[in-house]
PDB file of C-alpha atoms in Angstrom:
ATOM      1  CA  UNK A   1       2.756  54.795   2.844  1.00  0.00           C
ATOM      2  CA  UNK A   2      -0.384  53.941   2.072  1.00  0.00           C
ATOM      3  CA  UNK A   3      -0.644  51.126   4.667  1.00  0.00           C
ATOM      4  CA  UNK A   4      -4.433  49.816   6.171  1.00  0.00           C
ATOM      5  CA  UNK A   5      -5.448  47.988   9.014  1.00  0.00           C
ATOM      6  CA  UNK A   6      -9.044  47.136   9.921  1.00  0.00           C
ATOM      7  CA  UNK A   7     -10.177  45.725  13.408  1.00  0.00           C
ATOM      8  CA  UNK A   8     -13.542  44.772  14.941  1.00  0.00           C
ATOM      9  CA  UNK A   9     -15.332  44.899  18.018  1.00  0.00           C
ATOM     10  CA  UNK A  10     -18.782  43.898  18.999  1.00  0.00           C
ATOM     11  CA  UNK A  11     -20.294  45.998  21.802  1.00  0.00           C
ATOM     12  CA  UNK A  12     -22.352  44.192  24.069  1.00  0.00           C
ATOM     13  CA  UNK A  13     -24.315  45.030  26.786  1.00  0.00           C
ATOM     14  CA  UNK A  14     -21.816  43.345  29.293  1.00  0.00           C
ATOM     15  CA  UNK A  15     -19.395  45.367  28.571  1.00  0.00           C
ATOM     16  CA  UNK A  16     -18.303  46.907  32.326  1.00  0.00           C
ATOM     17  CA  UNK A  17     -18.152  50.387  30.819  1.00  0.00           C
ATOM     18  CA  UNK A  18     -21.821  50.158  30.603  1.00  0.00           C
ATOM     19  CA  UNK A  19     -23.120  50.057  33.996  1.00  0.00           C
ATOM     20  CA  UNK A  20     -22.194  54.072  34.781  1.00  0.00           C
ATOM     21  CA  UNK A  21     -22.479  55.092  31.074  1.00  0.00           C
ATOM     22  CA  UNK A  22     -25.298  55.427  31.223  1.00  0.00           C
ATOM     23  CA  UNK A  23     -27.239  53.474  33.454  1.00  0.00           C
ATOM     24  CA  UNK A  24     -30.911  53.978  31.801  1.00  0.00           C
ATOM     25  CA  UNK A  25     -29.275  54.981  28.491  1.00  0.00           C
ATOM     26  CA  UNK A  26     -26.177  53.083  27.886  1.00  0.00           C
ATOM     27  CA  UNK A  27     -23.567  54.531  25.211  1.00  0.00           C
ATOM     28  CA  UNK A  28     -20.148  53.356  24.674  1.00  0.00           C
ATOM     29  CA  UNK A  29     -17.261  56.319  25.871  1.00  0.00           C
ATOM     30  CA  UNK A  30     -15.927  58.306  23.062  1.00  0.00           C
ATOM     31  CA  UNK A  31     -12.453  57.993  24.946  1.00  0.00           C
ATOM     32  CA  UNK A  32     -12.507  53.950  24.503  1.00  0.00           C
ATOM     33  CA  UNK A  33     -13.797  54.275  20.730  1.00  0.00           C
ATOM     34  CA  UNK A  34     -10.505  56.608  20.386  1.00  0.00           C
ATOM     35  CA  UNK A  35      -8.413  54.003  22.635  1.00  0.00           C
ATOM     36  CA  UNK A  36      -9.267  51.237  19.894  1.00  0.00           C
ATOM     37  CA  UNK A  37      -8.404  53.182  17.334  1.00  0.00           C
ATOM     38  CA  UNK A  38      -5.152  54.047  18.789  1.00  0.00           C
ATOM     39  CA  UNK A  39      -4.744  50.525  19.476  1.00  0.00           C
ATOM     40  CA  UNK A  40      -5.273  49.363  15.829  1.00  0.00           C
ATOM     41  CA  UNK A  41      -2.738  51.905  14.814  1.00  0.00           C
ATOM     42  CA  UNK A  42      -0.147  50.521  17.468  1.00  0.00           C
ATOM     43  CA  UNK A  43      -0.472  47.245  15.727  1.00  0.00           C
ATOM     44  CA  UNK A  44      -0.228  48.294  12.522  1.00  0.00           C
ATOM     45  CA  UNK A  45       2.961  50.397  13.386  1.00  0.00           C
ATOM     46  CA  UNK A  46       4.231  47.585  14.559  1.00  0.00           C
ATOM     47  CA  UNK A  47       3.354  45.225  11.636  1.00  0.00           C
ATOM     48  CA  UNK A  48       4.757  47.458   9.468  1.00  0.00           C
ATOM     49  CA  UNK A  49       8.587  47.741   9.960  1.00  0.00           C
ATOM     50  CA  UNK A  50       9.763  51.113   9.465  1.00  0.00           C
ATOM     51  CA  UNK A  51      13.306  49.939   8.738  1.00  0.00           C
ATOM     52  CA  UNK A  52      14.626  51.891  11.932  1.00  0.00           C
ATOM     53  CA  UNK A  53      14.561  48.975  14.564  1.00  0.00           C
ATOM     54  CA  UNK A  54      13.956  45.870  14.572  1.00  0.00           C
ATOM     55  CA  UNK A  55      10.088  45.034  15.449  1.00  0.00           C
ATOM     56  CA  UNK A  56      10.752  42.540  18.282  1.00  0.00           C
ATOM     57  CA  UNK A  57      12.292  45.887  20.094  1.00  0.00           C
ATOM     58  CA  UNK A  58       9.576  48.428  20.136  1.00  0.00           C
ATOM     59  CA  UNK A  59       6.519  49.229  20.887  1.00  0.00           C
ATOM     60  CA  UNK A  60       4.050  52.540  19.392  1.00  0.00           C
ATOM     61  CA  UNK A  61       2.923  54.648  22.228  1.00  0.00           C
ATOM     62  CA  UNK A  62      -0.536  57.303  21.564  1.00  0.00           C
ATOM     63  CA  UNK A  63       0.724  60.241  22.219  1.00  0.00           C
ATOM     64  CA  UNK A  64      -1.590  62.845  19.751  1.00  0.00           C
ATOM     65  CA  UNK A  65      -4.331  63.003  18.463  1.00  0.00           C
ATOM     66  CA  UNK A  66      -5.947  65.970  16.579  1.00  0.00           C
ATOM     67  CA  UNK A  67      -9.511  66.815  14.479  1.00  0.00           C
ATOM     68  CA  UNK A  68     -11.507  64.275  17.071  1.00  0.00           C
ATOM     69  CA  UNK A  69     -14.832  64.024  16.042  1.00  0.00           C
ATOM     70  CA  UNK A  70     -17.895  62.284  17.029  1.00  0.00           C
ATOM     71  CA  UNK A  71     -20.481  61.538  14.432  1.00  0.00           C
ATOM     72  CA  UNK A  72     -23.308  59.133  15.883  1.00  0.00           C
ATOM     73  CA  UNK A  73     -23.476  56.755  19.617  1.00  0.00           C
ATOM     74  CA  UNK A  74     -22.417  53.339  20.009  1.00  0.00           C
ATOM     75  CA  UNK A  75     -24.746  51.430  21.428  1.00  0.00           C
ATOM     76  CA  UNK A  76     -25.051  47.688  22.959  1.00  0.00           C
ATOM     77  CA  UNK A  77     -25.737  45.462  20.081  1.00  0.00           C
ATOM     78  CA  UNK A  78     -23.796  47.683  17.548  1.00  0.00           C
ATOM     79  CA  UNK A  79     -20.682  46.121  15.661  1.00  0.00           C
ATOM     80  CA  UNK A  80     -17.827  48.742  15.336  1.00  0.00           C
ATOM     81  CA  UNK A  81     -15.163  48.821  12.825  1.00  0.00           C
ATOM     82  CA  UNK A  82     -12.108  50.839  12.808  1.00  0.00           C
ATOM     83  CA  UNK A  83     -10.474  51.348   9.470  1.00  0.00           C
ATOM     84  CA  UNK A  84      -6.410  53.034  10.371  1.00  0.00           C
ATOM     85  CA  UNK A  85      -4.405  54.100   7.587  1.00  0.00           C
ATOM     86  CA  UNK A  86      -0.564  54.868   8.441  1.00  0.00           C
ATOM     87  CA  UNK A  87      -0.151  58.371   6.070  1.00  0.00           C
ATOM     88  CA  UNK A  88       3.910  58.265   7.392  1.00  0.00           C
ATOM     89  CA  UNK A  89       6.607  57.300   9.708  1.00  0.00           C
ATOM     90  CA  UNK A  90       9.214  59.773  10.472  1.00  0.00           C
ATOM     91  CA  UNK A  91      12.066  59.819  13.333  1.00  0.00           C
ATOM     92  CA  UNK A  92       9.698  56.932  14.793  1.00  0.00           C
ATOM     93  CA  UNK A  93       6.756  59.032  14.547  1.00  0.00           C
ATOM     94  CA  UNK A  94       3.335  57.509  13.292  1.00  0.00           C
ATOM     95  CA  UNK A  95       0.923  59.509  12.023  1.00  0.00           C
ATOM     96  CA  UNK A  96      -2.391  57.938  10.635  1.00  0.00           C
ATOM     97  CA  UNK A  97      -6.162  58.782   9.941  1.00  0.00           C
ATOM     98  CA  UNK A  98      -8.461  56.882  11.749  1.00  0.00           C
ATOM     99  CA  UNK A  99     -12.006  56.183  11.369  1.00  0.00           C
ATOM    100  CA  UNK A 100     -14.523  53.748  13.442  1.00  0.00           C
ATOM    101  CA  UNK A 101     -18.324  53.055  11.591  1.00  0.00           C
ATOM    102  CA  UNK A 102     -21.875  51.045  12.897  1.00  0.00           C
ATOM    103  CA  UNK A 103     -22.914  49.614   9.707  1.00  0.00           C
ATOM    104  CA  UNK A 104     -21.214  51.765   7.450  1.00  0.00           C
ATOM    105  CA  UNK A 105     -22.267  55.009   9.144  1.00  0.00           C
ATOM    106  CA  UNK A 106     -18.995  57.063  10.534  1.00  0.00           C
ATOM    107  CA  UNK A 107     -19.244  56.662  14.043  1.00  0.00           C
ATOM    108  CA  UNK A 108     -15.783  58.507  15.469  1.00  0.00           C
ATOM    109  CA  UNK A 109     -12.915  59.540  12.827  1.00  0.00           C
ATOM    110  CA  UNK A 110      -9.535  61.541  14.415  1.00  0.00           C
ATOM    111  CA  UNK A 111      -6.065  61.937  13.097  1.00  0.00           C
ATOM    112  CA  UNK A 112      -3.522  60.326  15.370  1.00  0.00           C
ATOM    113  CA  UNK A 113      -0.158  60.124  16.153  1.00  0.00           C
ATOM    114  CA  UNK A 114       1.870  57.096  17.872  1.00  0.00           C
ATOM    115  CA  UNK A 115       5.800  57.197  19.039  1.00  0.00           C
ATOM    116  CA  UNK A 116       8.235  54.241  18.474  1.00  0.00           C
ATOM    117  CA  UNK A 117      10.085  53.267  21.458  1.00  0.00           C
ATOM    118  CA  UNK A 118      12.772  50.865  21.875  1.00  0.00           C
ATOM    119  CA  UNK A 119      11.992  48.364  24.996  1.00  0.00           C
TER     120      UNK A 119
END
């Protein structure tokens, strides 16, 4: 309960997603701002052993997310940070609030939901 992770990307315009995204106005894909999100809260799932299996034998899989919102674009040059709390694990079920900012502005904030599998 209670548990944080914070992660860190810095969009550049290099970044492949870019070049049909849009050509003369580029803005970063909400679906990839949620991907990182999800992908902070896979790691922090992971990082934080649920007592249920071992954490060399799973891995957290996205599958919800609810309350998606999109506050203001990411652009080339911007410096995104995604802030993931885990709110509870249950029956391997993650569920954890998720927020990404551009210099302290909310940029994207969802609620989100990962599965434990055994591998």
């Amino acid at each position: 309960e209670g548990k944080r992770i914070k992660a860190i990307k810095n969009v550049t315009a290099n970044e492949q997603f870019f070049v049909g995204h849009f050509e003369q106005y580029p803005v970063m894909p909400g679906v990839l701002i949620i991907e990182a999100l999800a992908q902070a809260a896979g790691i922090l799932a992971i990082k934080t052993h649920d007592g249920e299996v071992r954490q060399e034998n799973a891995l957290y899989f996205f599958v919800g997310i609810d309350n998606a919102r999109f506050k203001r674009q990411v652009i080339p040059g911007d410096t995104l940070v995604f802030e993931v709390e885990m709110l509870r694990v249950s029956r391997g079920i993650g569920k954890f609030a998720a927020k990404a900012f551009v210099d302290g502005e909310l940029a994207c904030e969802a609620d989100l939901m990962c599965a434990r599998r055994e591998i």
